[in-house]
Structures are given as C-alpha cells and as structure tokens.
Steps between C-alpha positions, in 0.01 A plus 500: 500500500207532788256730435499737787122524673675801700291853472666836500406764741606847413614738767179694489297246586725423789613732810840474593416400831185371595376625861244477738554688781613340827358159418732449254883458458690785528688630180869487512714764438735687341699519843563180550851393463605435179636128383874422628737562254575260263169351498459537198710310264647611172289263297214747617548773329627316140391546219363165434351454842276836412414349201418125527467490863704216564893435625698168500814421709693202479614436882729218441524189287215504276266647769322775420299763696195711332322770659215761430646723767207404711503132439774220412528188376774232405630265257774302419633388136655166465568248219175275494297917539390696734315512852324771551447644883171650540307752211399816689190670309727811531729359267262231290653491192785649552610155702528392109701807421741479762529169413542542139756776526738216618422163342318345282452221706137411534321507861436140591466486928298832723514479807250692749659634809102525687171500310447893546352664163738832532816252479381258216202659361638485158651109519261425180718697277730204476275317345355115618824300430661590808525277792414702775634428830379632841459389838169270592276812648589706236309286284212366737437943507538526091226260515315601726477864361567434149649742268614450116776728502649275788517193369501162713834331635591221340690380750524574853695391824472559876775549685851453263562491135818528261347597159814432262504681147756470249757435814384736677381444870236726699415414811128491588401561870191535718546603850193555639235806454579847440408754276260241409413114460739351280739805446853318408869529535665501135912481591719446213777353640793543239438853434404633837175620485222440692131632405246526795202722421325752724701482796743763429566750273843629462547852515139565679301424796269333241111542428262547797421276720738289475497442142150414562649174653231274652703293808740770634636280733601269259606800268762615754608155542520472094752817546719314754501195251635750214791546690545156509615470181811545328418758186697816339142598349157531584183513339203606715222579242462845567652872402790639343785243601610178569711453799799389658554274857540883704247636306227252594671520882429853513160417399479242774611795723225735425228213625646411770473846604137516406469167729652665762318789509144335455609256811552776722184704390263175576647501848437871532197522389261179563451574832193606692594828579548509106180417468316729732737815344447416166199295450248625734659887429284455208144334648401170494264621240802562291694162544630492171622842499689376810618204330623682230665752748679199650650330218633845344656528878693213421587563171599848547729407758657213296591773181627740723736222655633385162505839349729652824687247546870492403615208231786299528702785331340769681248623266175479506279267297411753196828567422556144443199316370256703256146490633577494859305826555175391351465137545585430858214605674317189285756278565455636833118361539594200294720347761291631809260263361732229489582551844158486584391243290827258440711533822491370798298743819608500823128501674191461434165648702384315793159426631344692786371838606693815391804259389754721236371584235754331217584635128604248298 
C-alpha cells in the first residue's frame, strides 16, 4: 500500500467559500436548480460506496465499469488476465479492489486513454510488470514531464491498433487532437462499449471549460466521431454514470447549442460599434476593463441562449443535464475562444486611414 503524502485541513482552518470581492468568482448558490432527477444513481447512496468509496459494474461480457462518482475507469477480465483502462487518483487503489472483487485474475496489459495525471495518476499501483500501451504522444509527454506514478508505455502506436488478450479484441484508435495530444478511442467491439475520455459526460454538461479540453474544434469533432460508433455503453471518464448511444446524443445536443449560441454572439458583438459602446465606455486608460467587459458580453449572451432555450423535448437544459446552471457560462468563454482562435473569420482589417476597426 502507498503511503499517502496527502495533508488534512480541518474546517477551521478553511472558509467554506473563499471570496474576494468582485475580483473574484462569484459563490454559487443555494438557488440554483437542483440536479435532474435520477442523477444520482442507487450505487450512491450504498452502503459500501459510503464506506470504501468505490462501485463496480459489469456492463457486458467481462467488461467492467468503476467509478469514484467523480471519476471512472475500465477494465476487462479475460482468460490470459486483465486489462486495465485508465487508474484515476480518485480511485487509486481501489482499481485493485474493484478488480479483486471479481477475479483473481492478475492485471497483465493498462492501457492510457491520454497522458493527463487526474485520469492515470495512480497507474503505478499495478506494479512494473505491466505492458503499458498508449498512443505515441502520450508517451513523447510522459517523458517529457516525467512522473513515477505514471509509468512509461511500453508500447505505443499511431493511428490503429487491435490489442488482443485472452481472445479478447479492443480496438485502439487515434483520430486526431482533442481533449488533448494523444487522447484515444478504446471500442470493445464484442461487448459494445466504447471508452472516450473527456469529451462527454453522461448525465452532465461536464467540467468547465470544456472539460478543460485543449483543441475544441477537434473536441466537437471527437463528439461527432462518438456517434460514429456502434456501442450500448459508454465510458467517458467523468461523474456518476456511464452512458448509453441517446445519452451521449443528448450530450452532443447541449454543445451544439453552446456552439450555436457563441456563433451568433461573435457576430453580434465584434463589431466596431461594439467596440466604441463597450470598450471605449470604459477609457482607453481602462482597456482591459473593456476587454473584460467584452468577452463577458459574449459569454453572457451565449448562457442565456443555452439556458432559455427549449430542448428537443421541450425542457430546458437543467432539467435534463446536471450542471447546466453553473458550468455554461465557462463553456460559454471556452468556445468563444475557439471561434476566435480555431475557426475560420470572415475579414480581416485593411490598410488605410480610418478603415473599420476589426475584432477578431
């Protein structure tokens, strides 16, 4: 067992909400929506999840899904042992628990989904006879920023790989960047499920920022390539569930919304009469203030189109997907950067006296 370098704080050394006045992030609140129903799953609330911290699922045919109920992860048992998906610090050694409370089998392939410490911070705990397989930048990163609780690949690919265990097939893909270099498609095909981490999470609108996803056009294209595939279950890393094909389409839904609504408030607002109103309303000697006053213009405008607008089924997004309330607004700036930054503008300024002035 690890020895834990973790140090307790105690609730009087710690406010329940740190503030600083209008600098700061605002507090939320006790009037904000509470969580659809039937967010939270049975499992929650059991006795053994209070206690160890842990629950394991199996989804079909030796697959089997583990979650913290803020992170998941994956294996799958078969005759020759078992390949482990991921090893969240969340759960740590509870991957062995979960793992344990099924077979005795002994863990002989891990495979990283992306090199991100929250999703496989705690890949050391199987110990150094693993093979390790992950995609090419996965490990070019690992090495690059070394860490011994993330242990090297052992072997890596670039585009396609079949890793076969004990009969079993999973099919290895990368498709490009998204949430990050190297982040992987995991689709087992006999059972149905696919794992695809931090680009959805069913149930929720997922963390802010878009899951704190670093290409978000190639993150909404990852979501379109979900759908591609033919699954019954899906694992996307995060929160309380795993997910079905509709599930991850409703999802899919909600960001397309945000996209929509982010499109139409960079048309709106980068103009030069934005400018003038909003920038200079503050004084050039306040530019950033200005700036500032801009962005939240755009973002502001983005939430409020998600969070009025009608669903598919005529409700509105925080009666469907818990977090919708809170999280937009950063998912909000998130993709009015990408628009900026990623997408293709229509104009640029042009040379001369008194020409346009043009927001990017």
């Amino acid at each position: 067992m690890c020895q834990s370098s973790q140090i307790p704080i105690s609730v009087e050394e710690t406010p329940s909400f740190y503030g600083i006045d209008h600098y700061g992030f605002p507090r939320a609140g006790a009037d904000d929506p509470l969580d659809p129903e039937g967010y939270y799953p049975p499992y929650f609330q059991s006795e053994h999840f209070q206690k160890y911290g842990y629950h394991v699922e199996e989804l079909r045919g030796g697959f089997y899904w583990v979650t913290s109920a803020g992170y998941d992860a994956a294996f799958v048992v078969t005759e020759e042992g078992v390949v482990a998906i991921d090893a969240p610090p969340t759960l740590g050694e509870n991957m062995l628990a979960a793992i344990e409370d099924v077979t005795d089998r002994p863990v002989t392939h891990v495979i990283y989904s992306h090199w991100h410490a929250d999703h496989i911070g705690a890949a050391s705990v199987f110990g150094p006879d693993v093979e390790i397989v992950a995609h090419r930048i996965t490990k070019e990163l690992l090495e690059r920023f070394p860490d011994p609780k993330r242990p090297l690949p052992t072997r890596t690919f670039d585009d396609e790989l079949v890793l076969e265990v004990g009969g079993v097939p999973l099919r290895l893909s990368y498709r490009g960047e998204n949430h990050c270099p190297g982040n992987i498609f995991i689709y087992a095909p006999r059972q149905k499920v696919l794992t695809a981490v931090d680009i959805v999470s069913p149930g929720s609108v997922t963390f802010m920022h878009c899951d704190a996803s670093q290409n978000i056009s190639g993150w909404y294209e990852a979501q379109s390539q979900i759908l591609e595939y033919d699954f019954d279950y899906f694992v996307g890393g995060h929160h309380m569930h795993y997910g079905t094909y509709e599930q991850v389409k409703l999802c899919v839904e909600y960001f397309t919304d945000v996209l929509e609504g982010a499109t139409a408030a960079v048309e709106r607002f980068s103009r030069s009469d934005a400018l003038a109103d909003i920038v200079t309303g503050t004084g050039w000697n306040r530019i950033f203030v200005g700036t500032e006053n801009w962005i939240s213009s755009m973002a502001n405008y983005t939430t409020r189109h998600v969070l009025e607008k009608e669903t598919s089924d005529g409700r509105l997004w925080w009666e469907r997907l818990a977090g919708a309330t809170t999280q937009t607004k950063y998912h909000a700036y998130t993709v009015l950067e990408s628009i900026r930054l990623e997408r293709p503008r229509p104009d640029y300024r042009l040379r001369g006296e008194n020409p346009p002035v043009f927001l990017t």
